[in-house]
PDB file of C-alpha atoms in Angstrom:
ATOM      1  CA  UNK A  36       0.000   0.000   0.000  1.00  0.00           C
ATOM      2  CA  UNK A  37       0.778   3.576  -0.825  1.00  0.00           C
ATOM      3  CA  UNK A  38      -0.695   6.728   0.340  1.00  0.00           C
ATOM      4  CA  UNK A  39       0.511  10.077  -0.771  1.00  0.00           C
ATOM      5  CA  UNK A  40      -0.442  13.533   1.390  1.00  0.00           C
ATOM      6  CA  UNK A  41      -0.048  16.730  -1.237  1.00  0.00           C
ATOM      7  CA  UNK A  42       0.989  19.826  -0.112  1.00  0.00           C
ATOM      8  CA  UNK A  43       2.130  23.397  -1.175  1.00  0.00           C
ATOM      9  CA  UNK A  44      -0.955  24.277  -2.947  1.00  0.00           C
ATOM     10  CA  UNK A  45      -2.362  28.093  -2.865  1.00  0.00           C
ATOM     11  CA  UNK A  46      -2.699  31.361  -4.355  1.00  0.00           C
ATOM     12  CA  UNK A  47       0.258  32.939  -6.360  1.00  0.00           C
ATOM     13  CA  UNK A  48      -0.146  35.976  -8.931  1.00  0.00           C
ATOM     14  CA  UNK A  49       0.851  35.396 -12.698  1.00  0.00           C
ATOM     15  CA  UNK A  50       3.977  35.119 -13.056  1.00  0.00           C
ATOM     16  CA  UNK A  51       4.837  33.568  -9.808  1.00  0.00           C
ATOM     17  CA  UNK A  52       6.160  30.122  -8.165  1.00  0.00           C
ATOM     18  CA  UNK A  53       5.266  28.014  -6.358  1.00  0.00           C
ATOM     19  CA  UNK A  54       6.358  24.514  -4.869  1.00  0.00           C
ATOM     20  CA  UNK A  55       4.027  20.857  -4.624  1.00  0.00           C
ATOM     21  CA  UNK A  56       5.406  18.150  -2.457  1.00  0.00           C
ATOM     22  CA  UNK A  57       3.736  14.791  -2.221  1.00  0.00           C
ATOM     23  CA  UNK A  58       4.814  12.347   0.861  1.00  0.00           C
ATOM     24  CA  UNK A  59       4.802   8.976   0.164  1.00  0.00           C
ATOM     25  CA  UNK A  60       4.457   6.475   3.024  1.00  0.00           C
ATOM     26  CA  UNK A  61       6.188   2.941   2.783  1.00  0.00           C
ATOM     27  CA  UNK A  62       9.947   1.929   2.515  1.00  0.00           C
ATOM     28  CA  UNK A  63       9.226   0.968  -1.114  1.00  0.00           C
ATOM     29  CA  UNK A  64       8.649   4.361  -2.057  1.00  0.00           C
ATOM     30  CA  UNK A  65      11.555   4.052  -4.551  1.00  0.00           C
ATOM     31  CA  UNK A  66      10.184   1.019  -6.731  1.00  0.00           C
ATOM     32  CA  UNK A  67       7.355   3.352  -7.658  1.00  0.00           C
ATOM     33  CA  UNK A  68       6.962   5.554 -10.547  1.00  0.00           C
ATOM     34  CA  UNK A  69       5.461   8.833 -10.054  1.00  0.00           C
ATOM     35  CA  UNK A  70       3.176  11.667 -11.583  1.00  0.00           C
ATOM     36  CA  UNK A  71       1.960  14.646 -10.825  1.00  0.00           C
ATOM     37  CA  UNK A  72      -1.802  15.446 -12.570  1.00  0.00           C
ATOM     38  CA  UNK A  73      -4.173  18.380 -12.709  1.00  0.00           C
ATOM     39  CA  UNK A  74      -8.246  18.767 -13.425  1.00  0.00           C
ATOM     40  CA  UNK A  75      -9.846  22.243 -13.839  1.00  0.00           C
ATOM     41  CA  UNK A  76     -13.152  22.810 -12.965  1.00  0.00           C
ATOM     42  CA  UNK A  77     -15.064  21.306 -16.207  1.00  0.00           C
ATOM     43  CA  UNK A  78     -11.966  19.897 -17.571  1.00  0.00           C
ATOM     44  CA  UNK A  79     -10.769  16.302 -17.827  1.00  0.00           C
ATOM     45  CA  UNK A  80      -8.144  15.395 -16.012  1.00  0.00           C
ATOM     46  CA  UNK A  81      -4.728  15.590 -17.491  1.00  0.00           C
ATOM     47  CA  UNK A  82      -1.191  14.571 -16.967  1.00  0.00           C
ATOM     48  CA  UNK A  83       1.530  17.240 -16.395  1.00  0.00           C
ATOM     49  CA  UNK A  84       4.572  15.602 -15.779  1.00  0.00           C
ATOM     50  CA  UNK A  85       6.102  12.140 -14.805  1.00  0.00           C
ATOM     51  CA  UNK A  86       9.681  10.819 -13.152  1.00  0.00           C
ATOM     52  CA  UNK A  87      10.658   7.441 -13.222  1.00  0.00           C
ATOM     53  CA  UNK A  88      11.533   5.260 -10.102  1.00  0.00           C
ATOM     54  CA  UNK A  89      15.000   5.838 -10.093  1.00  0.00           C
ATOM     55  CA  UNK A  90      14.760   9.546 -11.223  1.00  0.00           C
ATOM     56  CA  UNK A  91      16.664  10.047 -14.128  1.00  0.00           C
ATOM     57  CA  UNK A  92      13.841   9.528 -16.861  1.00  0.00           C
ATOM     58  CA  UNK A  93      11.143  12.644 -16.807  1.00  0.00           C
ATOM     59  CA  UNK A  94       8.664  13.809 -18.689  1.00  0.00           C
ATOM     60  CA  UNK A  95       6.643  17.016 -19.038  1.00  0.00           C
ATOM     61  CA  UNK A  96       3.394  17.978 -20.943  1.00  0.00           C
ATOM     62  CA  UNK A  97       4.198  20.687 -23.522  1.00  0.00           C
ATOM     63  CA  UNK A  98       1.727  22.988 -21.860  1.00  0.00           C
ATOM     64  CA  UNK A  99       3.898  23.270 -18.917  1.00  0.00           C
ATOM     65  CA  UNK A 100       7.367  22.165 -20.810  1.00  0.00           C
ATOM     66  CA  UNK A 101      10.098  24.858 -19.456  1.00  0.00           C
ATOM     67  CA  UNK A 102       8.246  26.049 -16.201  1.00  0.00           C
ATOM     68  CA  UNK A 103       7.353  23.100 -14.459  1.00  0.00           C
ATOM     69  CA  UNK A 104      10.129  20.567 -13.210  1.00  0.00           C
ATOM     70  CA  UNK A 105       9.283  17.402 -11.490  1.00  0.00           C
ATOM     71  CA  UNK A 106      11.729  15.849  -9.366  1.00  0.00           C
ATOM     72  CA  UNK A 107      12.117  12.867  -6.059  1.00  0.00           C
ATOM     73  CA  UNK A 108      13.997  12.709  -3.197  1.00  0.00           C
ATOM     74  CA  UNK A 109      13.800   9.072  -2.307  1.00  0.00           C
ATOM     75  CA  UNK A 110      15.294   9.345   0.757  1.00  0.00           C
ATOM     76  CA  UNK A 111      12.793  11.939   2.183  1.00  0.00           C
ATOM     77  CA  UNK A 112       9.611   9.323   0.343  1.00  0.00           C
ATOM     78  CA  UNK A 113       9.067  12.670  -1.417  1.00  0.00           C
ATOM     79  CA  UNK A 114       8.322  13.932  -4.981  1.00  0.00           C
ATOM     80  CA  UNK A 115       7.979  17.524  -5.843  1.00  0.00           C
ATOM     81  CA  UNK A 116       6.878  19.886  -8.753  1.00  0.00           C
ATOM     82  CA  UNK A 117       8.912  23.111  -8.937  1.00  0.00           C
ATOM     83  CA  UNK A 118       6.208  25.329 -10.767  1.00  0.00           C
ATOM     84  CA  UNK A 119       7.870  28.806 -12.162  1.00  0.00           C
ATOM     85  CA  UNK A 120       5.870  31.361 -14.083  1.00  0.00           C
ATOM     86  CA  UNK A 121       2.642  30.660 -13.462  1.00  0.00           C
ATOM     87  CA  UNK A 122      -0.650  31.385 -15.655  1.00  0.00           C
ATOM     88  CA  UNK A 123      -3.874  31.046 -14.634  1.00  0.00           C
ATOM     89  CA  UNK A 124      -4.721  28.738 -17.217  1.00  0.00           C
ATOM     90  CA  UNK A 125      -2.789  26.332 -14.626  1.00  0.00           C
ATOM     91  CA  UNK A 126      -5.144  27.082 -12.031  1.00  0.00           C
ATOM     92  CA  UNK A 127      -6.617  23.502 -10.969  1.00  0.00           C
ATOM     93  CA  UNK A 128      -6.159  21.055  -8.456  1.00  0.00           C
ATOM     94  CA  UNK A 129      -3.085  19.498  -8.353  1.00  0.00           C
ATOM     95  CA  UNK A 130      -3.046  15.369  -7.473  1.00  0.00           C
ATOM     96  CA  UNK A 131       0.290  13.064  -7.359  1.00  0.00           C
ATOM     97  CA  UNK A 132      -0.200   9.473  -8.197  1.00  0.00           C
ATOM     98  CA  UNK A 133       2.513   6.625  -8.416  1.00  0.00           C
ATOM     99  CA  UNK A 134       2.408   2.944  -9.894  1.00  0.00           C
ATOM    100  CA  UNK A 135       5.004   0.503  -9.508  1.00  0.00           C
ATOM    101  CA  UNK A 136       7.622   0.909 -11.858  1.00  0.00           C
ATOM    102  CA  UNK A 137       6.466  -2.363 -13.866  1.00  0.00           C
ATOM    103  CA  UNK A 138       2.884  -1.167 -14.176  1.00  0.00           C
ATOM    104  CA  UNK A 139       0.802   0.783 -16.586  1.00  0.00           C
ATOM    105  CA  UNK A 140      -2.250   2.083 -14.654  1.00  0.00           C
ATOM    106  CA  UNK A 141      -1.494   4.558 -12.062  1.00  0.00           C
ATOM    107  CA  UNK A 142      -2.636   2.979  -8.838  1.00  0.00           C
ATOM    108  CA  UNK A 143      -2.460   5.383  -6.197  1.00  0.00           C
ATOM    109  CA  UNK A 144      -3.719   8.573  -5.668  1.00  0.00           C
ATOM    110  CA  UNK A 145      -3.181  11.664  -2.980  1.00  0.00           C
ATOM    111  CA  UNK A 146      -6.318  13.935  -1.997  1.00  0.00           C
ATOM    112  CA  UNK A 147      -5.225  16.834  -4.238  1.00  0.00           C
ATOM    113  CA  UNK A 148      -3.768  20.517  -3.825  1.00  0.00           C
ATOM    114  CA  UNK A 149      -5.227  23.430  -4.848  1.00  0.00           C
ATOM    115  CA  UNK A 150      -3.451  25.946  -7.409  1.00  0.00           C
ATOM    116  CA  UNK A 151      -5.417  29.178  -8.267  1.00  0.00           C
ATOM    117  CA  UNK A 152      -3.244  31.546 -10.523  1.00  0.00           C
ATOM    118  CA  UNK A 153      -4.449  35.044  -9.856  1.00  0.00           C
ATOM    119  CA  UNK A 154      -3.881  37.689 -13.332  1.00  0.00           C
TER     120      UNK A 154
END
């Protein structure tokens, strides 16, 4: 089992940062893949960036590609997005998921953060 707590979320002005963290529970934490996803109100969800269990593979939707950097600390059980220049179109909540490294569904899911992006 995995349970992730998000945190960080808030209001910034355009043009601001801001940090997410997600806490993963379990000494596993590293054999996980993880994500970071984000659903505005009447909006599907959508995926907005991914790292790979050991770190070095990542991946970023273009929408966010150049402002947004994921990144884990595996000794802390913790995954972060570093999100620079914001625009309100990112306003949404923010959730982090992870799936074992071997999987293809995302399995787990954290209660979600809220971003609002003030112009």
């Amino acid at each position: 089992q995995v349970q992730l707590v998000e945190s960080g979320g808030g209001l910034v002005e355009a043009g601001g940062s801001l940090r997410l963290s997600c806490a993963a529970s379990g000494r596993t934490f590293s054999s996980y893949a993880m994500g970071w996803f984000r659903q505005a109100p009447g909006k599907e969800r959508e995926l907005v960036a991914t790292i790979s269990w050991h770190g070095r593979s990542t991946y970023s939707t273009e929408s966010v590609k150049g402002r947004f950097t994921i990144s884990r600390d595996n000794a802390k059980n913790t995954v972060y997005l570093q999100m620079n220049s914001l625009k309100p179109e990112d306003t949404a909540v923010y959730y982090c998921a992870a799936k074992y490294f071997q999987k293809t569904l995302w399995e787990y899911w954290g209660q979600g953060t809220q971003v609002t992006v003030s112009s």
